[in-house]
Structure formats: C-alpha cells, structure tokens
Coordinates of C-alpha atoms and ligand atoms in Angstrom, one line a residue:
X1 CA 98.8 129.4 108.3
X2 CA 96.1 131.0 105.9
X3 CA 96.7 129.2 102.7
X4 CA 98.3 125.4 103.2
X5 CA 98.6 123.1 99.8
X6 CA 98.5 119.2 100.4
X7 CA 100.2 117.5 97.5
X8 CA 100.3 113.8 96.6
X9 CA 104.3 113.1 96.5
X10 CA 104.3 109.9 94.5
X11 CA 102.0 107.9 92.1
X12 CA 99.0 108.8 93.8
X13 CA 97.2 106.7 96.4
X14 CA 99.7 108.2 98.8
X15 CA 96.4 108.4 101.6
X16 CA 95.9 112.1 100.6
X17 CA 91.9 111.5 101.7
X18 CA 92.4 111.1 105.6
X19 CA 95.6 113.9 105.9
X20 CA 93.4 116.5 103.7
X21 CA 90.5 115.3 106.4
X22 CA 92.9 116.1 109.7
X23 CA 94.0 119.9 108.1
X24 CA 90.5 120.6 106.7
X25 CA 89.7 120.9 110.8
X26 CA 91.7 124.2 110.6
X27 CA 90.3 125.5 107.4
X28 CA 87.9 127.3 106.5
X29 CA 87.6 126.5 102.8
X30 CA 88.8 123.2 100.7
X31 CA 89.3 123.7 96.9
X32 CA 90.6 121.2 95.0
X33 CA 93.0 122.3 91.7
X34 CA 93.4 119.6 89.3
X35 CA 92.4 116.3 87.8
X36 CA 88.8 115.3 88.0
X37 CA 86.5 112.1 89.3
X38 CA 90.0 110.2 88.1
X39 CA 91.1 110.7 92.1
X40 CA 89.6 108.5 95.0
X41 CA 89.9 110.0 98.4
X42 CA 89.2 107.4 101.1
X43 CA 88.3 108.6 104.3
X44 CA 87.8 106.7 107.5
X45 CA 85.2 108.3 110.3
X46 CA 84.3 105.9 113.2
X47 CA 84.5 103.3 111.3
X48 CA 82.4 104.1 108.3
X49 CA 84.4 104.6 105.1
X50 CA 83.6 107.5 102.6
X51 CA 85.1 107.2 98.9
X52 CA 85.5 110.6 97.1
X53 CA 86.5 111.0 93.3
X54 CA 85.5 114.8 92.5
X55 CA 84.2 117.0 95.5
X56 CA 86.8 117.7 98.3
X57 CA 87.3 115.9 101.2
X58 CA 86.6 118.8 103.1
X59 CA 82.9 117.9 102.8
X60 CA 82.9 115.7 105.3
X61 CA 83.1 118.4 108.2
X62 CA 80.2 120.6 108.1
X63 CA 81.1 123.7 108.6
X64 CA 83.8 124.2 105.5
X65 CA 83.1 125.1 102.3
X66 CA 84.3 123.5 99.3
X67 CA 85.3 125.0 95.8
X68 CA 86.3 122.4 92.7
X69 CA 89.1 125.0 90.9
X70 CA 89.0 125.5 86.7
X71 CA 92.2 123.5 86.9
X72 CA 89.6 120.6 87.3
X73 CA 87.5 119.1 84.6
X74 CA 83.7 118.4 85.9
X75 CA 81.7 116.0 84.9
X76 CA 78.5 117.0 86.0
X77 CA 76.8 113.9 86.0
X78 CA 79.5 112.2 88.6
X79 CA 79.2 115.7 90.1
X80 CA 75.6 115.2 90.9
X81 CA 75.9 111.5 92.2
X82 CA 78.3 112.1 94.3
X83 CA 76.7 115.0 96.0
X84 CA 73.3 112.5 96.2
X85 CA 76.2 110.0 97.8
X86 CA 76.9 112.3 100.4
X87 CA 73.3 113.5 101.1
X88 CA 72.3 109.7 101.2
X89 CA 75.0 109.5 104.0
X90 CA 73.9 111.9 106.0
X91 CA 76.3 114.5 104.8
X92 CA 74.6 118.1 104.4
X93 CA 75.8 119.5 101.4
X94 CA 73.6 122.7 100.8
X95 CA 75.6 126.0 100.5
X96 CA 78.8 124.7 100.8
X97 CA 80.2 123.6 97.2
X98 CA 81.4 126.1 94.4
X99 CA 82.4 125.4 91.0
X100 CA 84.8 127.9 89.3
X101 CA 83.0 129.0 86.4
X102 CA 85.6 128.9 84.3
X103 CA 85.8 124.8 84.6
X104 CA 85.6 122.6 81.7
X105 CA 82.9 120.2 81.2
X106 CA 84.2 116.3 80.6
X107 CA 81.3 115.6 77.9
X108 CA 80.1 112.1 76.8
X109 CA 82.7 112.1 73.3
X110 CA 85.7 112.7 76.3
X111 CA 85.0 109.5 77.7
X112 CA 84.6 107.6 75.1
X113 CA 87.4 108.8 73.2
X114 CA 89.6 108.1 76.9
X115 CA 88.7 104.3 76.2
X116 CA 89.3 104.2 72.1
X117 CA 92.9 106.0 72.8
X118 CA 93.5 103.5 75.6
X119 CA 93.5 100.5 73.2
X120 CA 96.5 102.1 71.5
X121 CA 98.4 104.0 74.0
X122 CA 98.2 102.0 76.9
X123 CA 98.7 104.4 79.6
X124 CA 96.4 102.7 82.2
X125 CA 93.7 105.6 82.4
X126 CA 91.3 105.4 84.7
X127 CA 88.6 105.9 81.6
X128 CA 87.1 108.6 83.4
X129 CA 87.5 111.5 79.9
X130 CA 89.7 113.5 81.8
X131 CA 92.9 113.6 79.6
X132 CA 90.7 114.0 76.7
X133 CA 88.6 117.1 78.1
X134 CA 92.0 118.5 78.7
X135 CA 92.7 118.0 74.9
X136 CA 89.7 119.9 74.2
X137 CA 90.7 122.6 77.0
X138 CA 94.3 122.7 75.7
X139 CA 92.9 122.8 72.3
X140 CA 90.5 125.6 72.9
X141 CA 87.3 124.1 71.7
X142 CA 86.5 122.9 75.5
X143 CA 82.7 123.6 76.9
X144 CA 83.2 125.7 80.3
X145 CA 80.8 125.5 83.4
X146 CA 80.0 129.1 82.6
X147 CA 78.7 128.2 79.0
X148 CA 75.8 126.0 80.8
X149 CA 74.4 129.2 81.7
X150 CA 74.6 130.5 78.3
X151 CA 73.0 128.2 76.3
X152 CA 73.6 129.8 73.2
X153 CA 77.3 129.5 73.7
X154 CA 77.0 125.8 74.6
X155 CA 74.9 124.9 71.3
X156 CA 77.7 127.0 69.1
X157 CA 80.6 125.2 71.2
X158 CA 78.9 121.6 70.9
X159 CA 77.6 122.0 68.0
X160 CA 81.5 122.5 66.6
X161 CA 83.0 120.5 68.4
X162 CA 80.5 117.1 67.1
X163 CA 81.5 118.3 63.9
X164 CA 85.0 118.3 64.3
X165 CA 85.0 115.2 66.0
X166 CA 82.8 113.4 63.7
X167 CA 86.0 113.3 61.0
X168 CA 87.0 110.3 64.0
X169 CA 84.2 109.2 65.4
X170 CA 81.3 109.5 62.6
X171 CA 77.7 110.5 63.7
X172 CA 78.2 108.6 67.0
X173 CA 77.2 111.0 69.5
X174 CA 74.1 112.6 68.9
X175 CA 73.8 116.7 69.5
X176 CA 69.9 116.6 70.7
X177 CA 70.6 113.9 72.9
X178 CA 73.7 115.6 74.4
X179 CA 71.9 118.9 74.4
X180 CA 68.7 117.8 76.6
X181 CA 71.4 116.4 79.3
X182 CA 73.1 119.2 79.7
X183 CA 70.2 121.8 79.2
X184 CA 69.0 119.5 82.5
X185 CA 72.3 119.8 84.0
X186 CA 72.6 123.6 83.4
X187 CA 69.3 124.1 85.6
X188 CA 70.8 121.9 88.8
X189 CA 74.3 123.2 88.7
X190 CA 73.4 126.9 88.3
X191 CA 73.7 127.3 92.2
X192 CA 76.8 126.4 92.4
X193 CA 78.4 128.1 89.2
X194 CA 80.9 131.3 90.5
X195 CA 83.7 133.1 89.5
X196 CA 85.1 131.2 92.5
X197 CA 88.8 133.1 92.3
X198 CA 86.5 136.1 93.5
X199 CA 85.7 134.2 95.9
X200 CA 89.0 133.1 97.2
X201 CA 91.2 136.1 97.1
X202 CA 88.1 137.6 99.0
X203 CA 88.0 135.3 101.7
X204 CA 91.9 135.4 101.9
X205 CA 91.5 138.9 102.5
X206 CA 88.9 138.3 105.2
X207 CA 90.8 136.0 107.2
X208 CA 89.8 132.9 106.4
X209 CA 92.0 129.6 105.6
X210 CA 92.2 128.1 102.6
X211 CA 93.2 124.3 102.2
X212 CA 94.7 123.2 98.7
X213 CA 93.7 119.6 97.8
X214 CA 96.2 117.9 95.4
X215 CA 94.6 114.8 93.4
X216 CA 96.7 112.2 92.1
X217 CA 100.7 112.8 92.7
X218 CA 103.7 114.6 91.5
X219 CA 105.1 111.7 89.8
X220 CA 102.1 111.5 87.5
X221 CA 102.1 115.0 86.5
X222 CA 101.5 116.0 83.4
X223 CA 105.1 117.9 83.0
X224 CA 107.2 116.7 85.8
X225 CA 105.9 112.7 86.2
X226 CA 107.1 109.9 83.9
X227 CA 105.3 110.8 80.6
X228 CA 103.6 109.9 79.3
X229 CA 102.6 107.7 81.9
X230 CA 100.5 110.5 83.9
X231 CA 97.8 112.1 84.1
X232 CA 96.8 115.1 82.1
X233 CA 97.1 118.0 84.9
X234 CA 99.5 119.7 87.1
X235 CA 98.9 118.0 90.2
X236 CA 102.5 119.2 91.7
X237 CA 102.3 122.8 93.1
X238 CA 102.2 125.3 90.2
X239 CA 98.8 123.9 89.4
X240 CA 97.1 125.4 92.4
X241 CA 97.7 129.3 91.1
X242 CA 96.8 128.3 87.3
X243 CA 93.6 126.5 89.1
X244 CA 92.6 128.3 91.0
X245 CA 93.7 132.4 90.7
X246 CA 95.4 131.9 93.9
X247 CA 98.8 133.6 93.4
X248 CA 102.4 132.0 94.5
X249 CA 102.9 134.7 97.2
X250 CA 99.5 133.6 99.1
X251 CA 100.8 130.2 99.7
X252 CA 102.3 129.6 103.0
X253 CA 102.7 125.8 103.3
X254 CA 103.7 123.3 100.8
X255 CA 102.9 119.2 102.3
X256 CA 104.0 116.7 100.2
X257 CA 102.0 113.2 101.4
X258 CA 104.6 110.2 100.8
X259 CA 103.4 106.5 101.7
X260 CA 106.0 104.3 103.8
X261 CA 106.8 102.5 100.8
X262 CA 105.8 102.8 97.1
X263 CA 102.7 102.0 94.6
X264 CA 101.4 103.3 91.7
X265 CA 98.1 101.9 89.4
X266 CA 98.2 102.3 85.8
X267 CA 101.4 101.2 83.4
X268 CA 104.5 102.9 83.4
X269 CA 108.0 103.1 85.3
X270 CA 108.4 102.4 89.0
X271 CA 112.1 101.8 89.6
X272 CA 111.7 100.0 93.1
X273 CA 108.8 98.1 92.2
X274 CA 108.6 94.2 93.9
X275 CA 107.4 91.4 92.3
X276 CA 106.1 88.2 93.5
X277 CA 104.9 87.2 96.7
X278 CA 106.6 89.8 98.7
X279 CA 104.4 92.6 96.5
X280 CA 101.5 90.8 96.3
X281 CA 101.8 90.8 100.8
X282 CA 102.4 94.2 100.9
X283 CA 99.5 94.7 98.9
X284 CA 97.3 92.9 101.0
X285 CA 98.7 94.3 104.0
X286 CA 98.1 98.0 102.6
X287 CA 94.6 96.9 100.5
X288 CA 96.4 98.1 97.6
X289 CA 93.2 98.6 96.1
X290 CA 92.3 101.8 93.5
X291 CA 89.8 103.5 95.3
X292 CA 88.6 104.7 91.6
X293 CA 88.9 101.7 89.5
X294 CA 89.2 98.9 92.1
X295 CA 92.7 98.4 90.2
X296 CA 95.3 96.2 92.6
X297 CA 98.1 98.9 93.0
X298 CA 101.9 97.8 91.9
X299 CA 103.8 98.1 95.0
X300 CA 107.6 98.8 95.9
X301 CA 110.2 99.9 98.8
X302 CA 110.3 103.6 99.4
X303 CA 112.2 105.6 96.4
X304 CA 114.3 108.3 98.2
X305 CA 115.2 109.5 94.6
X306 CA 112.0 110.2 93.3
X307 CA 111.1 111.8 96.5
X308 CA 113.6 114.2 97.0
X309 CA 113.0 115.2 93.2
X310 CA 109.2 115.5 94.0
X311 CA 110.4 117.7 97.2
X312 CA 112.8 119.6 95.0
X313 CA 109.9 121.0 92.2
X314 CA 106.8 121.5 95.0
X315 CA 109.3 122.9 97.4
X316 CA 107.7 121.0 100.2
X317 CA 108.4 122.6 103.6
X318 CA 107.4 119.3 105.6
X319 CA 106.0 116.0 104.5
X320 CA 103.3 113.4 105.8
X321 CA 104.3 109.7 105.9
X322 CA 101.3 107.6 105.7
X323 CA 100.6 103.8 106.2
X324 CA 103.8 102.8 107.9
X325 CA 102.0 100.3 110.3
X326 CA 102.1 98.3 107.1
X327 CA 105.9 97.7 107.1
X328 CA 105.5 97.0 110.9
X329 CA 106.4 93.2 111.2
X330 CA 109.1 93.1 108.6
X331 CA 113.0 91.6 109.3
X332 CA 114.2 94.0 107.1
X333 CA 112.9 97.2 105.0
X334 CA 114.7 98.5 101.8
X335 CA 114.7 102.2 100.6
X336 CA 115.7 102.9 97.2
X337 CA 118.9 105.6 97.5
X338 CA 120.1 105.9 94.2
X339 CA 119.6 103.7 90.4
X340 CA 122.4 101.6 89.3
X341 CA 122.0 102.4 85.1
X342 CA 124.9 101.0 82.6
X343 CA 127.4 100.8 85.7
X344 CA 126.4 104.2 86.4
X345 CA 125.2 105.5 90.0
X346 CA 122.8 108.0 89.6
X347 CA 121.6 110.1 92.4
X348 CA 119.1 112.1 90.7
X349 CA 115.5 111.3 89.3
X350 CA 115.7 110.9 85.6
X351 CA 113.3 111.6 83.1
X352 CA 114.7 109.2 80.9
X353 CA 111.9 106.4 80.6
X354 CA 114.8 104.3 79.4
X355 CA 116.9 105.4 82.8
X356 CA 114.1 104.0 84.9
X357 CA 113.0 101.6 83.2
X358 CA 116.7 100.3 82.8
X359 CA 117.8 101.2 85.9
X360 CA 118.4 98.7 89.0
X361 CA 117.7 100.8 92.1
X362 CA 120.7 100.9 95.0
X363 CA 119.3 100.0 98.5
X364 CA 120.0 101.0 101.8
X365 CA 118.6 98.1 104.4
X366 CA 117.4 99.4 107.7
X367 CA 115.8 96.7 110.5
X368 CA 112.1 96.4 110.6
X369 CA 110.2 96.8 114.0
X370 CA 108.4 93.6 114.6
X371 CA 105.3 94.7 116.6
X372 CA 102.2 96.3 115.6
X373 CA 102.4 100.1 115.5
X374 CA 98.6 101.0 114.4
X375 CA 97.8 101.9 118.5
X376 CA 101.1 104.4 118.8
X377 CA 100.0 107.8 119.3
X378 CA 103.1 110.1 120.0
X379 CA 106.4 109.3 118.6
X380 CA 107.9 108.6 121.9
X381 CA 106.1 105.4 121.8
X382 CA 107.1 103.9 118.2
X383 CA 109.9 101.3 118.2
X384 CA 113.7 102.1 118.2
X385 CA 113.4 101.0 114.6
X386 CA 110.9 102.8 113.2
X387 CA 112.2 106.1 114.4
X388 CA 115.6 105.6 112.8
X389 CA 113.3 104.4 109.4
X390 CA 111.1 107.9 109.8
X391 CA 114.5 109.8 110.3
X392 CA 116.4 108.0 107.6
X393 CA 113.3 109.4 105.0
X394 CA 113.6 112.9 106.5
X395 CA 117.5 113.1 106.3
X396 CA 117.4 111.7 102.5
X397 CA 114.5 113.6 101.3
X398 CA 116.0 116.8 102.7
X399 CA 112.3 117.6 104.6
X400 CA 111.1 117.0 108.3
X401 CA 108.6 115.5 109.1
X402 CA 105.6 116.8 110.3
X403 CA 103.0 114.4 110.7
X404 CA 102.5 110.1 110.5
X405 CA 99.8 107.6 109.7
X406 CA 99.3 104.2 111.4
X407 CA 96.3 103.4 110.3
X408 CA 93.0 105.2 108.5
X409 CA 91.2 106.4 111.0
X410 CA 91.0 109.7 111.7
X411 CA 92.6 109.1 115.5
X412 CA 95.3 106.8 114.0
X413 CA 97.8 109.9 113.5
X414 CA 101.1 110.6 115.1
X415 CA 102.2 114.4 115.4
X416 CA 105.9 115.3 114.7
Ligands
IMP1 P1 93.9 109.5 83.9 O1 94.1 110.5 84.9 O2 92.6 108.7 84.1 O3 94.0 110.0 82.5 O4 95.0 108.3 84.0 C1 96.4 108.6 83.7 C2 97.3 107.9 84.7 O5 97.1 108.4 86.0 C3 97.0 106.4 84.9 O6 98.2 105.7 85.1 C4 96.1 106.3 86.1 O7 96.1 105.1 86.7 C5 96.7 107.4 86.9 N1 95.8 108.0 87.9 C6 94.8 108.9 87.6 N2 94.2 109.3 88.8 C7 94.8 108.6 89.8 C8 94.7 108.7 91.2 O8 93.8 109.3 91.8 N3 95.5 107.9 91.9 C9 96.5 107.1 91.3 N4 96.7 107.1 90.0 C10 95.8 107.8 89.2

C-alpha cells in the first residue's frame, strides 16, 4: 500500500497514537491533515510513555519523515516545545519535520477568544485557538506559515486583523508585542517551511509510502459529527486531499480506529453513554484520561450505529479495535444496535441533536470473557467470548477487522 489514511472512528481518544505508531513501521512519510495541538497521541515504547498534541506520531521512529498538512492550524510556539520535548527525550528530530506552507498560524487573539466563546457556547474546547484560527482561515484574514517568511505580508495581515478584532476585544493584544514573537518565530521555523504538497505527490511518484494521521474522530467533525459539538476541521476522510494536496485517487487504504466501547471529552450527545459507578469503572479501567486537557473522558457501551455511519462517509476498508482487554472481566457487555426515539426504532445515525439526545439506545447483550486478555497475541488464543464480541462489531459495522489492541504497548497487538 503506498498511501494508507488512519482515521479516528468515534469521539476521539479512540488510541489512534499506538496504531499510527505500528503502520508508521511501513511508511515512509507521516503527515498529519487536520486539527492542531487540540489532539493527544499517547504512545507506549518499553515502557516509557510519549504524549503528542501537534507533530506526528511518526516521529518516534527515526528514519520517517513527518509533514503537519495546511489542513492543520500551527501554533508555533507549542510547535517549538514539543520538538524541544522530543529532543529532551532523546528523539532526533533534525531533517525530518515539514510544515506546509500554506498552514495557518493559531495567533495569541485565537486563543483567547477560544476561552471568551467557551463561556457562552459551551462546547467543551480544549482552549487550544484552534476553532477560532479556523474562523480567521474560513474568514480569509488568517496569517499563513508562508507569511512568516514575508514579513511584510505578516505586519499588513496582523496589522488588520488587531484592528478588526479590536471592535470585540479593545486594545488587548498589543501588535509590537505580537510582532517581535513571531519575527523570532519566523527565523526558527524557516527550515521547516515548504510547499509540502510538492513534496508529497513527489515522493508518491518515487515510491515511497505515505501514512495519513487523523486527529480527533469522525463523530466530531466539523460537518459530519454532532454539531456543534465538534471540532472545527474535517478529521473524517475528505480532509486529507483538502489538507494535504493529496488527491482521492492516491489513497489506497481507509482504517477507521474504533475503541471496544465508547467515550468522548467535551459536552455534547453520546447516545450509549453510562452513568454512575459502572462508567466511572470503565473509566478507571481504560484511564479515561484526556491526553490534552487531563479531562476524565464520558464513557459508554459500543455504538454500532454511529459506527457504521462513520464507516459509511470514510468508506473504511477495515477497522482497528483498540483497548478491549478493558471489557475483559465483565458478566455481560452491551453494544448499542439501534436508538429507541418517540416509540420509533431507528437504525440509522441521526443528525438530529434532539434524536440523540432523546433517544434511548436498543442493546444487544453478548457474554463477557472473564480472564485477562492483555498477554493474547494471535486470535487463536482470545476467549470463545471475545471472538464472537470482535465478530459481532465486524458483522454490524459492515468492515473486517484487521487489527486489535490489548493493551498500549507497542507488542500488545493482535493481527487479524
Ligand atoms: P476544539 O477542537 O478544541 O475546538 O474542541 C472541540 C471539541 O472537540 C471538544 O468537545 C473537544 O473536547 C473535542 N476534541 C478536540 N480535540 C480532541 C481530541 O484530540 N480528542 C478528543 N476530543 C477532542
């Protein structure tokens, strides 16, 4: 496969980290499309953890390269710490991270006006200035990577843009100020400033593999999640040729990354959500912990519905089911198969907030395996139980299986 995409198929938080970690071994390059330092990619090498919010998890083997897409808006500062993060854990970084020129800037208003928005929206943002940089993007008045090597352009742009957004915010953000840290970030990030979809078609032409990294999930997408309860990107498929200049026809493999069961951070609807002590164990079990924000995740039984729709618009040719050593120990586990809504069954995702906010889901009960499952290493060796639980996801999702997580580790990873 020369160009593979891995996409988050629920709220986020699915585990995307560790799976984009296992393909990244047969790639050559890792470019990520959408979101920005809003994501947290957790990956687990002997035993030492690495958290990563903006550069690709690809970083972490030495001999890939890594491109952030202009479907991503850069920060540079949390650019810049994380790449001192890495270096500080032994990670060599030199000559193998690209930004797309064309990538917006998150600026200092963006994440201020992410926290003043918050107060009356109440989406559960991760504060990070993302959804507002996309504004300004959207808007077109954003600052581009390319404009820090134009200075001119990037004292017109700021320049404008303070004064527009002084009618809000007043004299709050001071141009000099803003000017002097970006002037300083122009001179670092000039190195790694490309047109980066050069680069890519170019390597796809040469040969070498490309690996899509999805942040955040299908369900929190800006047009086919729960809005507005998402985030303020495409993170389902179509986002990787608008962010990257890779076209639809060089994509070979669509992976959606599902957990076991369900969670999601931030407000909005979750049909199969649990309550009470039985969420508040599965969250302990799972460390249902933002890797971002440190936010406890809402957890809930597997939603078959939501999944098959997320399968449906990525057109996912297999899928990854992570953490399901978490169920292991369980009587019985639930999946949600359709929503119960004013004596209605409906077998379709809605995007009705008041369908699934309203709805009650309809659950199928399966028996739980009750032994630990985080040592199995080929499916041959996973309970009777658990293999009719990974086939009952396959058959009502409508996509095999390729690939599934027992644990974080690198090794803890059973091939289909
Ligand atoms: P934003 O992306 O910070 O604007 O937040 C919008 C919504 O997306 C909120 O509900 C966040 O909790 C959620 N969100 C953003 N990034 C992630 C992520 O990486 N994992 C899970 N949820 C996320």
């Amino acid at each position: 496969m020369s160009s593979t995409v891995i996409i988050g198929a629920q709220w986020g938080d699915e585990g995307k980290g560790k799976i984009i970690d296992i393909f990244a071994q047969e790639a050559d390059i890792i470019v990520r499309y959408q979101g920005g330092n809003n994501a947290g990619h957790t990956i687990v090498i002997d035993e030492k953890e690495f958290i990563l919010h903006l550069i690709p998890s690809g970083i972490l083997r030495e001999d890939k390269v890594c491109v952030i897409g202009h479907g991503v808006v850069l920060n540079p500062e949390a650019f810049l710490r994380e790449l001192e993060y890495l270096k500080v854990n032994g990670v060599n970084v030199s000559g193998r991270v690209y930004i797309s020129e064309m990538t917006h800037l998150i600026m200092p208003y963006h994440l201020y006006i992410d926290s003043a928005s918050e107060k009356e929206y109440k989406i559960g943002t991760t504060m990070r200035g993302v959804g507002p940089a996309y504004e300004d993007k959207i808007g077109r008045h954003g600052i581009r990577a390319i404009d820090l090597l134009n200075m001119d352009m990037f004292k017109e742009k700021l320049k404008r843009n303070l004064k527009m957004k002084s009618h809000v915010l007043g004299n709050m953000f001071d141009y000099d100020q803003i000017l002097e840290e970006y002037l300083m970030f122009g001179e670092i990030l000039k190195e790694y400033i490309k047109d980066t979809t050069l680069f890519l078609s170019e390597s796809l032409k040469n040969g070498k593999k490309l690996l899509f990294e999805g942040a955040q999930g299908t369900l929190l997408d800006i047009d086919y999640g729960t809005y507005p309860f998402v985030t303020s990107s495409n993170a389902s498929v179509g986002g990787v040729c608008t962010g990257t200049g890779i076209p639809p026809n060089k994509i070979d493999k669509i992976i959606g990354i599902t957990k076991a069961y369900s969670t999601r951070v931030g407000e909005g609807p979750f049909p199969t959500e649990l309550h009470g002590e039985f969420g508040e164990e599965v969250r302990k079990k799972g460390n249902e912990y933002g890797a971002t924000t440190g936010r406890p995740r809402r957890c809930g039984w597997f939603d078959a519905v939501a999944l098959r729709y997320s399968a449906r618009v990525n057109g996912f040719d297999s899928l990854v089911i992570t953490k399901l050593d978490v169920l292991s120990h369980l009587e019985t586990i639930k999946i949600g198969v359709g929503y119960k809504y004013k004596g209605q069954i409906l077998n379709e995702f809605s995007h009705d907030l008041n369908v699934l906010n309203g709805c009650e889901p309809v659950y199928e009960e399966l028996p739980g395996w009750m032994q630990d499952i985080s040592g199995v290493r080929s499916f041959d060796e996973f309970p009777q139980q658990a293999k009719d639980y990974l086939k009952r996801l396959s058959d009502l999702t409508e996509t095999k299986i390729d690939l599934v997580s027992v644990g974080a580790e690198r090794t803890q990873t059973v091939w289909m």
